[in-house]
Coordinates of C-alpha atoms in Angstrom, one line a residue:
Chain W
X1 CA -68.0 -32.9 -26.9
X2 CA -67.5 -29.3 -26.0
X3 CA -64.7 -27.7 -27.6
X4 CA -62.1 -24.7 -26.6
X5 CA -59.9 -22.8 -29.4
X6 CA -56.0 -23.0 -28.5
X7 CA -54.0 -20.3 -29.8
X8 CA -50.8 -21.5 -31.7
X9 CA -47.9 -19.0 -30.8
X10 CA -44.8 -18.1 -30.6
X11 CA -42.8 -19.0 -27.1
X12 CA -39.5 -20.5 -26.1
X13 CA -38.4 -20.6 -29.2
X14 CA -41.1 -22.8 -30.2
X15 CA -45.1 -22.7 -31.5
X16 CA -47.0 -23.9 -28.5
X17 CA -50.3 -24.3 -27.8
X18 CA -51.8 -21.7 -25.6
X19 CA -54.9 -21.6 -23.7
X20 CA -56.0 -18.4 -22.5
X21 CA -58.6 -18.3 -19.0
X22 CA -60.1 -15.9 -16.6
X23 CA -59.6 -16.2 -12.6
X24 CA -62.2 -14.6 -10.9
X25 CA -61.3 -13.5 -7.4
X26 CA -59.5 -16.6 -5.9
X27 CA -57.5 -16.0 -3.0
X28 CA -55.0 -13.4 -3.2
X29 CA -55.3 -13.2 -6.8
X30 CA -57.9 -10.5 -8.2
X31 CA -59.6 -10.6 -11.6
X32 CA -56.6 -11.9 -13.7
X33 CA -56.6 -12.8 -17.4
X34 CA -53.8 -15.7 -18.2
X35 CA -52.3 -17.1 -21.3
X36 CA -50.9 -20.6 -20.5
X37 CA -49.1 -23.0 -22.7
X38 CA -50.8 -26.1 -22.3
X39 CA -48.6 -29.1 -20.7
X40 CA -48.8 -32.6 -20.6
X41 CA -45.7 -32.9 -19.2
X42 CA -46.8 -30.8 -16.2
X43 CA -48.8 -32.6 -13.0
X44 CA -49.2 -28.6 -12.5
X45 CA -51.9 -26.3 -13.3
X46 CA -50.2 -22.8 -12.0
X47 CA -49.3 -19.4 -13.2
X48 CA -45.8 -18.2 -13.3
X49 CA -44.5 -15.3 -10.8
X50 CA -43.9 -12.9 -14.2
X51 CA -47.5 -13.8 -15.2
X52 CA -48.7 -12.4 -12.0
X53 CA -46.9 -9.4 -12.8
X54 CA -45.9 -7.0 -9.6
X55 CA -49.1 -9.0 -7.3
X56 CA -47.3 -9.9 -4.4
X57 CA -47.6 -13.4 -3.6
X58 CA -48.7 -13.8 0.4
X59 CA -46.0 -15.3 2.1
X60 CA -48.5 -17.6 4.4
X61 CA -49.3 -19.1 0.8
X62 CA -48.6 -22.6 1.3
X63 CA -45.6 -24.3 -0.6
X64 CA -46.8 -28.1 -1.5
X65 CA -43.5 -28.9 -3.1
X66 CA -40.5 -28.1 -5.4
X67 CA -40.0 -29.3 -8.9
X68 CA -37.4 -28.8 -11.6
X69 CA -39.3 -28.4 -14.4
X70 CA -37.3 -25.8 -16.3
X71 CA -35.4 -24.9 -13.6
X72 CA -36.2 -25.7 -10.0
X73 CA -39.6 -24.3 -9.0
X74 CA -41.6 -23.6 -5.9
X75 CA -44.8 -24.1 -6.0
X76 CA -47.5 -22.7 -3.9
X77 CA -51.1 -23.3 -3.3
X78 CA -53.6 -21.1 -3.8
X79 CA -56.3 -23.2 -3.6
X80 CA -59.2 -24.5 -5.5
X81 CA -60.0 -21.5 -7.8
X82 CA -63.0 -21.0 -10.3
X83 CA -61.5 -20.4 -13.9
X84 CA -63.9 -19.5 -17.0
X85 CA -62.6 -20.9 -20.3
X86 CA -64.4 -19.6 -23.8
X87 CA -65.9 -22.6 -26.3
X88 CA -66.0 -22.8 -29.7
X89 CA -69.6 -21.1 -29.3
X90 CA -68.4 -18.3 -27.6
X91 CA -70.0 -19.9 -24.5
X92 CA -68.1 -18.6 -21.0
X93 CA -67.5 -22.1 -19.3
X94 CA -66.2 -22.1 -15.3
X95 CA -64.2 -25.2 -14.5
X96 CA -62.8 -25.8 -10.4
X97 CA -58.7 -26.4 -10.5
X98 CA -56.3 -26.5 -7.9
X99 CA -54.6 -23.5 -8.9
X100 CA -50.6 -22.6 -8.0
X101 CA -48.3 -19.9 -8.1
X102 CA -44.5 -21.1 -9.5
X103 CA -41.8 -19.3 -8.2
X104 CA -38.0 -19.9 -9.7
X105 CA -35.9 -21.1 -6.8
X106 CA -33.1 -19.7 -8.0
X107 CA -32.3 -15.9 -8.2
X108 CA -31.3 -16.3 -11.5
X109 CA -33.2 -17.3 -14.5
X110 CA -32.3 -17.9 -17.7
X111 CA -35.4 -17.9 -19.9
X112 CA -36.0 -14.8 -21.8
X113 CA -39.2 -13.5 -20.7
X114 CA -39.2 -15.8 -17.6
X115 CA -41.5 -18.8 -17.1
X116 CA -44.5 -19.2 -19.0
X117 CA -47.7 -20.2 -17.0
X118 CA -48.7 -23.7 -18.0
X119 CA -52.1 -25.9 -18.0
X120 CA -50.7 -29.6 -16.8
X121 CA -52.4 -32.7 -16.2
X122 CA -54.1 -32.0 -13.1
X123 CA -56.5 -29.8 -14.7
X124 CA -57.0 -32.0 -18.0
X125 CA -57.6 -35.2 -16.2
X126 CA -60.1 -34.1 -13.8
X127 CA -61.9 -32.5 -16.6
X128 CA -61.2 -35.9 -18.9
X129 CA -59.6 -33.1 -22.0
X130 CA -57.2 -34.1 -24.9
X131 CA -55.2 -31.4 -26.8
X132 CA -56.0 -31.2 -30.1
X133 CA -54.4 -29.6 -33.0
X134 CA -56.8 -26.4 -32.9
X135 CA -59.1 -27.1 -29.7
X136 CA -58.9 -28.7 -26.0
X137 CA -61.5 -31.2 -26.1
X138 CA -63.9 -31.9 -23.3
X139 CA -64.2 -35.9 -24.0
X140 CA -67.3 -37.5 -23.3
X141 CA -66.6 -40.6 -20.7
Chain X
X1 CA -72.3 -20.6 -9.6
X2 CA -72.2 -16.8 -10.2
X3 CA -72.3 -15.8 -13.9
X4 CA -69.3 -13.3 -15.3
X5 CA -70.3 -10.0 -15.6
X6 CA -70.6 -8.5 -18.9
X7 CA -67.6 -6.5 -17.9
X8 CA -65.5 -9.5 -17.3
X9 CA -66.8 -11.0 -20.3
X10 CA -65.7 -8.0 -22.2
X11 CA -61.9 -8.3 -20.2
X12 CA -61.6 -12.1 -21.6
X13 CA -62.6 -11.2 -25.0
X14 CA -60.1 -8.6 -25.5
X15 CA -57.3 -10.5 -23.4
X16 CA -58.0 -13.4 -25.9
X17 CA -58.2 -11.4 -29.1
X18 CA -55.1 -9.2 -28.2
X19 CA -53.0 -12.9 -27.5
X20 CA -54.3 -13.9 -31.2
X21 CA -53.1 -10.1 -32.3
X22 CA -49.4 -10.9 -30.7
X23 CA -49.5 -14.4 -32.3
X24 CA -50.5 -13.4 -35.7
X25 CA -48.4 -10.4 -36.2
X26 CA -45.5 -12.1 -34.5
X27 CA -43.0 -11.4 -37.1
X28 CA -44.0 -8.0 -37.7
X29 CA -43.5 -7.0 -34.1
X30 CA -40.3 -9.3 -33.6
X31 CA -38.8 -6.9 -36.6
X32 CA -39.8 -3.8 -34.4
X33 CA -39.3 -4.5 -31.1
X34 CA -36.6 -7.1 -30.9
X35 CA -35.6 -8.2 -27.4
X36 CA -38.2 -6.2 -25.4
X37 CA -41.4 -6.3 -23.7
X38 CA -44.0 -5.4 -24.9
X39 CA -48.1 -4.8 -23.9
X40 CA -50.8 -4.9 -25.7
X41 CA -54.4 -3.8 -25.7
X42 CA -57.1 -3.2 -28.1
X43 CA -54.5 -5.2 -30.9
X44 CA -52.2 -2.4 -30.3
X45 CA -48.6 -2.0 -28.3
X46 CA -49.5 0.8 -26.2
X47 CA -46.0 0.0 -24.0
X48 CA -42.8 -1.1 -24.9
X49 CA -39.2 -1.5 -22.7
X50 CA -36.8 -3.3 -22.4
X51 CA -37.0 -4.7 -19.1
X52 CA -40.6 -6.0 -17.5
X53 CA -40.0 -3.3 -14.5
X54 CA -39.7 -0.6 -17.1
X55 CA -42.8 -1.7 -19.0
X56 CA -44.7 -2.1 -15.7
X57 CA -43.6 1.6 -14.6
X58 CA -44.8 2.6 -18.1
X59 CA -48.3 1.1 -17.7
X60 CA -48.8 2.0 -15.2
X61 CA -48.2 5.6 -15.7
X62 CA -50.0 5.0 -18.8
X63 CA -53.4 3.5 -16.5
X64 CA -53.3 0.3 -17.8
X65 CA -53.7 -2.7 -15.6
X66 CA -51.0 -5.7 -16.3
X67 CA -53.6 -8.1 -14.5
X68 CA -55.6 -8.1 -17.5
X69 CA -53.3 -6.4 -20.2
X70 CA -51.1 -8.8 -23.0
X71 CA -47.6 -8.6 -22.1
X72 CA -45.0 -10.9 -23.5
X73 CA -41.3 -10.8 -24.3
X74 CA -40.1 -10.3 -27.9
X75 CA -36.9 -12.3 -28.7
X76 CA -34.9 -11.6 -31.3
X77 CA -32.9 -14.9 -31.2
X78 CA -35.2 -17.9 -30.3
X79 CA -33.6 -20.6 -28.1
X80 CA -35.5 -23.4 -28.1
X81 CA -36.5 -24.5 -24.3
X82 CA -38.1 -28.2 -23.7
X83 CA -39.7 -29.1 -20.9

């Protein structure tokens, strides 16, 4: 069972557990480091607009659908995207995910900071992971 | 499947160990730079304002790149938000 440290931070007003990856060139989106809060509550694997910080998002991107999650959300595809995630031997691991871009819906949010990127079910499933207290682990089937 | 680069290997290091720096120190820096934004790189705030544009302007006069830089939001009131 391979295993990937979580970071346990600070966010929302709440200690969540975050995951930080690396996107490697994947569509319109360059080399990008991301710290996401992982979220079983999310069918989602995406990365907020404020994460993305100033990239313009295309606007031929392809919008599969709005959510409220927070507040209502567009979400966009960016396609399937290579992601590297570190193990608990310091071993650089890709993993394939459908990755999105969420963009609020509304011109006003009220979330200090804005919205938070998050790892959501689509991504752990497919991969067959479970979030520990200290690790996502990579169950064996 | 093409390797990362040592160079990329070196960016995720540092983004990871500067998110570990922010969580670790987060009381510290909530005391210091309450309601702002603030970057970090090399476990240091090298940026701090108190809007995300202003930080960004700041970076980037500063040559620091936000696509692989820390930057998160300091509050100095914390609302819990569920979703």
């Amino acid at each position: 069972m391979r295993k990937f440290p979580i970071i346990k931070m600070r966010k929302l007003g709440a200690e969540r557990r975050v995951l930080t990856f690396l996107v490697r060139s994947c569509g319109f989106i360059k080399l990008r480091a991301i710290s996401a809060i992982v979220d079983t509550g999310s069918p989602f694997t995406f990365i907020s607009q404020s994460d993305l910080r100033g990239l313009r998002i295309p606007k031929n991107l392809p919008m599969v659908r709005q959510i409220n999650l927070l507040i209502p959300l567009k979400i966009y595809s960016v396609g399937e995207c290579e992601i590297w995630l570190k193990d608990e031997n310091s071993k650089y691991v890709p993993f394939k995910t459908n990755l999105h871009i969420a963009v609020p819906a509304i011109q006003k949010i009220m979330i200090p900071g804005g919205m938070p990127s998050i790892v959501g079910t689509d991504f752990l499933d497919r991969y067959n992971m479970a979030v520990g207290k200290k690790y996502l682990l990579e169950l064996n089937e | 499947m093409k390797l990362l680069t040592q160079g990329e290997m070196r960016v995720f290091d540092q983004f990871d160990s500067d998110v570990r720096f922010f969580s670790r120190n987060y009381n510290k820096l909530k005391k210091k730079y309450r309601d702002m934004f603030i970057a970090i790189k090399n476990k240091r705030v090298v940026a701090s304002a108190k809007t995300e544009k202003e930080l960004l302007k700041e970076m980037k006069e500063k040559g620091l790149d936000p696509a692989v830089t820390v930057v998160e939001f300091v509050p100095s009131k914390e609302e819990l938000i569920l979703f």
